Amino acid sequence: MLEYILPTIAILLLVVVVYAYLDLRRLGELDREYLNLILDNATIAIFSIDSEGDIKSWNRASERVTGYSKEEITFDKLKILFPDFKIDSRIASQETRIKCKDGSLKTMQYSTDLMRDAGGSPIGVVCVAEDITKRKKIEQQLKEYSEQLEKKVEERTRALIRSEKLALVGQVAVALAHEIGNPLTNASLYTQLLLKKARGEGRKKLSIISEQVDAATSTVKKLLDFSRPPEYEFRKVDVNRELSRTLEIMQPQLSKTNVKVIKNLDSVPYVMADHLQLQQVFVNLINNACHAMPDGGRLLVSTRVKNEHVEIEISDTGEGIPKEHLGRIFDPFFTTKKAGKGTGLGLSISHQIIERHSGSIEVKSGVGGGSTFIVRLPIFNKEA
Ligand SMILES: Nc1ncnc2c1ncn2[C@@H]1O[C@H](COP(=O)(O)OP(=O)(O)OP(=O)(O)O)[C@@H](O)[C@H]1O
Ligand SMILES: [Mg+2]
């Protein structure tokens, strides 16, 4: 009886074992398939390498991001993509720029971890890499926007402060024009009369008085112009012509201070402007340049067309402007000159004039590196 039963039990056991084995294998295949599905559907690149440097897995996102298929990718190519990559150590989150198969550059954030077998020995590494190119671009744009916004807020605040100061200057100027302006005109008149008859030492002293009276009259005029700008007469103006005229008028002063003028005037289109007001801006800028070069230097005057505007650049090789002053030089009454030498109105008047021409004025300067003032005026447009 036993001799029949034992083989039957043995066959039964074998069948059970075979079935169990087959079932386990099916289960293993299913697991692997499922795992591959997960890997291939992941939106981030995931790949693994064994300790020999063989790429064991390379999901679809890895192919998509790098352009290399699973068949093409090798450890050498991988090292070019991720130069810091190692098969025996982990890398905590790191950013890198990779050059893809098509030559495009992408920013990746990746990290690697060691894979260990059941006994705990390292058998390779697994890497997870995310393409953050778009995110980086957006971050950069956001940074630029916020910087621009900050700059605009600062400019607007300055403009507001300036306009508040302007209102104050206006009130003071009107009062001054009456209280000081008229006596000054009389004083100037009588000094001129006396000068005609005076000789010798007396004439010398009278000349000094005359100069001082003229300086004071000019200050009052500046204040008045500033608070009540004259009516502008806009017409087609050739900027190069106005610059050349201004330089001609100022030539004696430029020669006296040993300033060499270098002109670099491109042929530029007309602008809509009040030519006398433009000349006033140029005089103010050139005057400042001369004051910044008491021992002589170079004055570069250039014009060009840029972004629908005529750009006028007036540069000097003078002392330059300290960083902390740059934001204040266009404010009324800001001056670093000795009392009686400057009112601090030249640049604020120039700013006002250029604003009325729908243009802009900016400065680039640093201590010891000279200063460059750039005036931009919209090109005259016949259709407008
Ligand atoms: N080219 C320049 N180089 C160096 N500093 C300059 C230059 N232009 C302007 N500045 C600085 O800006 C300040 C303000 O200039 P702004 O022309 O408004 O007034 P000012 O020259 O002092 O007096 P004024 O009313 O007589 O023109 C100057 O005192 C000087 O400190
Ligand atoms: Mg000045």
Coordinates of C-alpha atoms and ligand atoms in Angstrom, one line a residue:
M1 CA 0.0 0.0 0.0
L2 CA 2.8 2.4 1.1
E3 CA 4.7 1.7 -2.1
Y4 CA 1.7 3.2 -4.0
I5 CA 1.1 6.1 -1.6
L6 CA 4.7 7.4 -1.4
P7 CA 5.2 8.0 -5.1
T8 CA 1.8 9.6 -5.3
I9 CA 2.7 11.9 -2.4
A10 CA 6.0 12.7 -4.0
I11 CA 4.4 13.6 -7.3
L12 CA 1.8 15.7 -5.5
L13 CA 4.6 17.5 -3.6
L14 CA 6.5 18.1 -6.8
V15 CA 3.4 19.5 -8.5
V16 CA 2.8 21.8 -5.6
V17 CA 6.5 22.9 -5.6
V18 CA 6.4 23.5 -9.4
Y19 CA 3.2 25.4 -9.2
A20 CA 4.5 27.5 -6.3
Y21 CA 7.7 28.2 -8.2
L22 CA 5.8 29.1 -11.4
D23 CA 3.4 31.3 -9.4
L24 CA 6.4 33.1 -7.7
R25 CA 8.0 33.7 -11.0
R26 CA 4.7 35.1 -12.4
L27 CA 4.5 37.3 -9.4
G28 CA 8.1 38.4 -9.9
E29 CA 7.5 39.3 -13.5
L30 CA 4.4 41.1 -12.6
D31 CA 6.2 43.1 -10.0
R32 CA 9.0 44.0 -12.4
E33 CA 6.5 45.0 -15.1
Y34 CA 4.7 47.1 -12.6
L35 CA 7.9 48.7 -11.4
N36 CA 9.0 49.5 -14.9
L37 CA 5.5 51.0 -15.5
I38 CA 6.0 53.3 -12.5
L39 CA 9.5 54.2 -13.6
D40 CA 8.5 55.0 -17.2
N41 CA 5.5 57.0 -16.2
A42 CA 7.4 59.1 -13.6
T43 CA 7.9 62.7 -14.8
I44 CA 11.4 62.9 -13.4
A45 CA 14.5 61.0 -14.7
I46 CA 15.4 57.9 -12.7
F47 CA 18.2 55.6 -13.6
S48 CA 20.5 53.1 -11.9
I49 CA 24.0 51.9 -12.5
D50 CA 25.7 48.8 -11.1
S51 CA 29.1 48.9 -9.5
E52 CA 30.7 47.9 -12.8
G53 CA 29.3 51.0 -14.4
D54 CA 26.6 49.3 -16.4
I55 CA 23.4 51.2 -16.8
K56 CA 20.8 48.9 -15.4
S57 CA 17.7 51.1 -15.8
W58 CA 17.0 54.3 -17.7
N59 CA 13.4 55.4 -17.6
R60 CA 11.5 57.3 -20.3
A61 CA 11.9 60.7 -18.6
S62 CA 15.7 60.1 -18.7
E63 CA 15.4 59.6 -22.5
R64 CA 13.1 62.6 -22.8
V65 CA 15.3 65.0 -20.9
T66 CA 18.8 64.0 -22.2
G67 CA 17.8 62.9 -25.7
Y68 CA 19.7 59.6 -25.2
S69 CA 17.8 56.3 -25.5
K70 CA 18.4 53.4 -23.2
E71 CA 20.4 51.7 -26.0
E72 CA 22.6 54.7 -26.6
I73 CA 23.4 55.7 -23.0
T74 CA 26.7 54.6 -21.6
F75 CA 28.6 55.3 -18.4
D76 CA 31.0 57.6 -20.3
K77 CA 28.2 59.7 -21.8
L78 CA 26.6 59.8 -18.3
K79 CA 29.8 61.2 -16.9
I80 CA 29.8 64.0 -19.5
L81 CA 26.2 64.8 -18.5
F82 CA 26.8 64.6 -14.8
P83 CA 30.6 65.1 -14.2
D84 CA 30.3 64.8 -10.4
F85 CA 28.5 61.4 -10.7
K86 CA 30.2 58.5 -8.8
I87 CA 29.2 54.9 -8.4
D88 CA 30.5 54.5 -4.9
S89 CA 29.2 57.5 -3.1
R90 CA 26.0 59.4 -2.7
I91 CA 25.3 63.0 -3.7
A92 CA 22.8 65.1 -1.8
S93 CA 20.6 67.4 -3.9
Q94 CA 22.8 69.3 -6.4
E95 CA 22.3 71.6 -9.4
T96 CA 24.1 71.2 -12.7
R97 CA 23.8 72.3 -16.3
I98 CA 23.8 69.4 -18.8
K99 CA 24.4 69.5 -22.5
C100 CA 21.7 67.2 -24.1
K101 CA 22.2 65.1 -27.2
D102 CA 20.8 67.9 -29.4
G103 CA 23.2 70.4 -27.9
S104 CA 20.6 72.2 -25.8
L105 CA 21.5 73.2 -22.2
K106 CA 19.3 72.2 -19.3
T107 CA 19.5 72.9 -15.6
M108 CA 19.0 69.7 -13.6
Q109 CA 18.6 69.1 -9.9
Y110 CA 19.7 65.6 -9.0
S111 CA 20.7 63.4 -6.1
T112 CA 22.1 59.9 -6.0
D113 CA 21.9 57.2 -3.4
L114 CA 23.7 53.9 -2.9
M115 CA 21.9 50.6 -3.7
R116 CA 22.7 47.7 -1.4
D117 CA 22.0 44.0 -1.6
A118 CA 20.3 42.0 1.1
G119 CA 23.6 41.7 3.0
G120 CA 24.1 45.5 2.9
S121 CA 27.0 45.6 0.4
P122 CA 26.8 48.4 -2.2
I123 CA 25.8 47.1 -5.7
G124 CA 25.5 50.4 -7.5
V125 CA 23.7 53.8 -7.4
V126 CA 20.3 55.1 -8.2
C127 CA 19.8 58.6 -9.4
V128 CA 16.8 60.9 -9.5
A129 CA 17.1 64.0 -11.6
E130 CA 14.6 66.7 -12.3
D131 CA 14.7 69.2 -15.2
I132 CA 14.3 72.6 -13.5
T133 CA 15.2 74.7 -16.5
K134 CA 11.8 76.3 -16.8
R135 CA 11.6 76.9 -13.0
K136 CA 15.0 78.6 -13.1
K137 CA 14.0 80.8 -16.0
I138 CA 10.8 81.9 -14.2
E139 CA 12.8 82.5 -11.0
Q140 CA 15.3 84.6 -12.9
Q141 CA 12.4 86.6 -14.6
L142 CA 10.8 87.1 -11.2
K143 CA 14.0 88.4 -9.8
E144 CA 14.4 90.8 -12.7
Y145 CA 10.8 92.0 -12.4
S146 CA 11.2 92.6 -8.7
E147 CA 14.4 94.5 -9.3
Q148 CA 12.8 96.7 -12.0
L149 CA 9.8 97.3 -9.7
E150 CA 12.1 98.3 -6.8
K151 CA 13.9 100.7 -9.2
K152 CA 10.6 102.2 -10.4
V153 CA 9.3 102.7 -6.8
E154 CA 12.6 104.4 -5.9
E155 CA 12.4 106.6 -9.0
R156 CA 8.8 107.5 -8.3
T157 CA 9.6 108.3 -4.7
R158 CA 12.5 110.5 -5.8
A159 CA 10.2 112.2 -8.4
L160 CA 7.7 112.9 -5.6
I161 CA 10.3 114.3 -3.3
R162 CA 11.6 116.4 -6.2
S163 CA 8.1 117.7 -7.0
E164 CA 7.5 118.6 -3.3
K165 CA 10.8 120.5 -3.3
L166 CA 9.9 122.1 -6.6
A167 CA 6.7 123.5 -5.1
L168 CA 8.6 124.9 -2.2
V169 CA 11.3 126.4 -4.6
G170 CA 8.4 127.9 -6.5
Q171 CA 7.1 129.8 -3.5
V172 CA 10.6 131.0 -2.5
A173 CA 11.5 132.0 -6.0
V174 CA 8.5 134.2 -6.5
A175 CA 9.2 136.0 -3.3
L176 CA 12.9 136.3 -4.1
A177 CA 12.3 137.6 -7.6
H178 CA 10.6 140.6 -6.1
E179 CA 12.6 141.1 -3.0
I180 CA 16.0 140.5 -4.5
G181 CA 15.6 140.5 -8.2
N182 CA 14.7 144.2 -8.6
P183 CA 17.4 145.6 -6.3
L184 CA 19.9 143.4 -8.1
T185 CA 18.9 144.7 -11.5
N186 CA 19.4 148.2 -10.2
A187 CA 22.7 147.4 -8.7
S188 CA 23.9 145.8 -11.9
L189 CA 22.8 148.8 -13.9
Y190 CA 24.6 151.3 -11.7
T191 CA 27.8 149.2 -11.6
Q192 CA 27.9 149.1 -15.4
L193 CA 27.5 152.9 -15.4
L194 CA 30.3 153.4 -12.9
L195 CA 32.5 150.9 -14.7
K196 CA 32.5 153.0 -17.8
K197 CA 34.1 155.9 -15.9
A198 CA 36.3 154.0 -13.4
R199 CA 40.0 153.5 -13.9
G200 CA 42.9 151.6 -12.1
E201 CA 42.3 149.9 -8.7
G202 CA 38.7 151.3 -8.5
R203 CA 37.8 149.7 -11.8
K204 CA 39.2 146.3 -10.7
K205 CA 37.1 146.4 -7.5
L206 CA 34.0 147.4 -9.5
S207 CA 34.5 144.5 -11.9
I208 CA 34.5 142.1 -9.0
I209 CA 31.3 143.7 -7.7
S210 CA 29.8 143.5 -11.2
E211 CA 30.7 139.7 -11.4
Q212 CA 29.2 139.0 -8.0
V213 CA 26.0 140.9 -8.8
D214 CA 25.7 139.0 -12.1
A215 CA 26.2 135.7 -10.3
A216 CA 23.4 136.6 -7.9
T217 CA 21.2 137.7 -10.8
S218 CA 21.8 134.4 -12.5
T219 CA 20.9 132.5 -9.4
V220 CA 17.6 134.4 -9.1
K221 CA 16.9 133.8 -12.8
K222 CA 17.6 130.0 -12.3
L223 CA 15.2 129.9 -9.4
L224 CA 12.5 131.6 -11.5
D225 CA 13.1 129.4 -14.5
F226 CA 12.9 126.5 -12.2
S227 CA 9.6 127.4 -10.5
R228 CA 7.9 128.9 -13.5
P229 CA 9.4 127.3 -16.6
P230 CA 9.0 129.4 -19.7
E231 CA 6.6 128.5 -22.5
Y232 CA 8.3 126.0 -24.7
E233 CA 8.4 126.5 -28.5
F234 CA 8.6 123.0 -29.9
R235 CA 9.9 122.5 -33.4
K236 CA 12.1 120.1 -35.4
V237 CA 15.6 120.4 -34.0
D238 CA 18.9 119.0 -35.2
V239 CA 20.6 117.9 -32.0
N240 CA 24.1 117.8 -33.5
R241 CA 23.7 121.5 -34.6
E242 CA 22.6 122.6 -31.1
L243 CA 25.5 120.7 -29.5
S244 CA 28.0 122.2 -31.9
R245 CA 26.6 125.7 -31.2
T246 CA 26.8 125.2 -27.5
L247 CA 30.4 124.0 -27.7
E248 CA 31.3 127.0 -29.8
I249 CA 29.8 129.4 -27.2
M250 CA 31.6 127.6 -24.4
Q251 CA 34.9 127.3 -26.3
P252 CA 36.6 130.1 -24.3
Q253 CA 35.7 128.5 -21.0
L254 CA 36.8 125.0 -22.2
S255 CA 40.2 126.3 -23.5
K256 CA 40.7 128.2 -20.2
T257 CA 40.3 125.1 -18.2
N258 CA 42.4 123.1 -20.6
V259 CA 39.6 120.7 -21.6
K260 CA 40.0 119.0 -24.9
V261 CA 36.7 118.3 -26.8
I262 CA 36.3 115.1 -28.8
K263 CA 33.2 115.1 -30.9
N264 CA 31.7 111.9 -32.2
L265 CA 28.4 112.9 -33.8
D266 CA 26.5 110.3 -35.8
S267 CA 24.0 111.5 -38.4
V268 CA 20.8 111.5 -36.3
P269 CA 17.2 112.3 -37.2
Y270 CA 15.4 115.4 -35.9
V271 CA 13.8 115.6 -32.5
M272 CA 10.8 117.7 -31.4
A273 CA 12.3 120.3 -29.0
D274 CA 12.7 123.8 -27.8
H275 CA 16.3 124.4 -29.1
L276 CA 17.1 127.1 -26.4
Q277 CA 16.0 124.7 -23.6
L278 CA 18.2 121.9 -25.1
Q279 CA 21.1 124.3 -25.3
Q280 CA 20.6 125.1 -21.6
V281 CA 20.8 121.4 -20.7
F282 CA 24.0 121.0 -22.7
V283 CA 25.5 124.1 -21.1
N284 CA 24.6 122.7 -17.6
L285 CA 26.2 119.3 -18.4
I286 CA 29.3 120.8 -20.0
N287 CA 29.7 123.3 -17.1
N288 CA 29.6 120.5 -14.6
A289 CA 32.1 118.5 -16.6
C290 CA 34.5 121.4 -16.7
H291 CA 34.1 121.9 -12.9
A292 CA 34.9 118.2 -12.4
M293 CA 38.2 118.7 -14.4
P294 CA 39.8 121.7 -12.8
D295 CA 43.2 120.7 -14.1
G296 CA 42.0 119.8 -17.6
G297 CA 40.9 116.6 -19.2
R298 CA 38.8 115.2 -22.1
L299 CA 35.2 116.0 -22.9
L300 CA 33.6 113.4 -25.2
V301 CA 30.4 114.5 -26.9
S302 CA 28.7 111.9 -28.9
T303 CA 25.3 111.3 -30.5
R304 CA 23.7 108.1 -31.9
V305 CA 20.3 106.6 -32.6
K306 CA 19.2 103.9 -30.2
N307 CA 15.7 102.3 -29.7
E308 CA 13.7 105.0 -31.5
H309 CA 15.6 107.7 -29.6
V310 CA 18.4 110.1 -30.3
E311 CA 21.0 109.5 -27.6
I312 CA 23.3 112.2 -26.5
E313 CA 26.3 111.3 -24.4
I314 CA 28.5 113.8 -22.6
S315 CA 31.4 112.2 -20.8
D316 CA 34.3 113.7 -18.8
T317 CA 37.5 112.4 -17.4
G318 CA 36.9 114.2 -14.1
E319 CA 36.7 113.3 -10.5
G320 CA 33.5 111.2 -10.8
I321 CA 30.6 111.1 -8.5
P322 CA 30.6 109.0 -5.3
K323 CA 27.9 106.2 -5.3
E324 CA 26.1 107.8 -2.3
H325 CA 25.5 111.0 -4.3
L326 CA 24.3 109.4 -7.5
G327 CA 20.7 109.2 -6.4
R328 CA 20.7 112.8 -5.3
I329 CA 22.4 114.9 -8.0
F330 CA 19.1 115.6 -9.8
D331 CA 17.5 116.9 -6.6
P332 CA 17.1 120.7 -6.4
F333 CA 19.8 122.3 -4.3
F334 CA 22.0 119.3 -4.1
T335 CA 25.5 120.6 -4.6
T336 CA 29.0 119.6 -3.4
K337 CA 30.4 123.0 -4.5
K338 CA 31.5 125.7 -2.2
A339 CA 29.0 128.3 -1.2
G340 CA 28.6 130.8 -4.0
K341 CA 30.1 128.4 -6.6
G342 CA 26.9 126.3 -7.2
T343 CA 23.2 126.5 -6.5
G344 CA 22.6 122.8 -7.1
L345 CA 19.9 123.6 -9.6
G346 CA 21.7 122.9 -12.9
L347 CA 20.9 119.2 -13.1
S348 CA 17.3 119.5 -11.7
I349 CA 16.5 122.2 -14.3
S350 CA 18.0 119.9 -17.0
H351 CA 16.0 117.0 -15.7
Q352 CA 12.8 119.1 -15.8
I353 CA 13.6 120.2 -19.3
I354 CA 14.2 116.7 -20.6
E355 CA 11.1 115.4 -18.9
R356 CA 9.1 118.1 -20.8
H357 CA 10.5 116.7 -24.0
S358 CA 9.3 113.2 -23.0
G359 CA 12.9 112.1 -22.8
S360 CA 15.2 110.8 -20.1
I361 CA 18.5 111.7 -18.5
E362 CA 20.7 109.3 -16.6
V363 CA 24.2 109.2 -15.2
K364 CA 26.9 106.6 -15.0
S365 CA 29.9 107.5 -12.8
G366 CA 32.3 106.3 -10.1
V367 CA 34.9 108.1 -8.1
G368 CA 38.0 108.6 -10.2
G369 CA 36.4 107.2 -13.3
G370 CA 34.9 110.3 -14.8
S371 CA 31.2 110.8 -15.4
T372 CA 28.9 110.1 -18.4
F373 CA 25.5 111.8 -18.8
I374 CA 23.1 110.2 -21.3
V375 CA 20.2 112.2 -22.6
R376 CA 17.5 110.4 -24.6
L377 CA 15.0 112.2 -26.8
P378 CA 12.3 110.6 -28.9
I379 CA 12.9 110.8 -32.6
F380 CA 10.6 113.3 -34.4
N381 CA 7.8 111.3 -36.1
K382 CA 6.0 112.9 -39.0
E383 CA 2.9 110.7 -38.5
A384 CA 2.6 111.4 -34.8
Ligands
LIG1 N1 30.3 115.8 -14.5 C1 30.3 115.8 -13.1 N2 31.3 115.2 -12.5 C2 31.3 115.2 -11.1 N3 30.3 115.6 -10.3 C3 29.2 116.1 -11.0 C4 29.1 116.2 -12.4 N4 27.9 116.7 -12.7 C5 27.3 116.9 -11.5 N5 28.0 116.6 -10.5 C6 27.7 116.6 -9.0 O1 26.3 116.9 -9.0 C7 26.1 118.1 -8.2 C8 24.8 118.8 -8.7 O2 25.0 119.3 -10.0 P1 24.1 120.6 -10.4 O3 24.6 120.9 -11.8 O4 22.7 120.3 -10.2 O5 24.5 121.7 -9.4 P2 25.9 122.5 -9.3 O6 26.7 122.3 -10.5 O7 26.5 122.1 -7.9 O8 25.4 124.0 -9.2 P3 24.7 124.8 -10.4 O9 23.3 125.1 -10.0 O10 25.6 126.0 -10.5 O11 24.7 123.9 -11.6 C9 27.4 118.9 -8.3 O12 27.5 119.7 -7.2 C10 28.4 117.7 -8.3 O13 28.6 117.3 -7.0
MG2 MG 25.9 122.5 -12.4

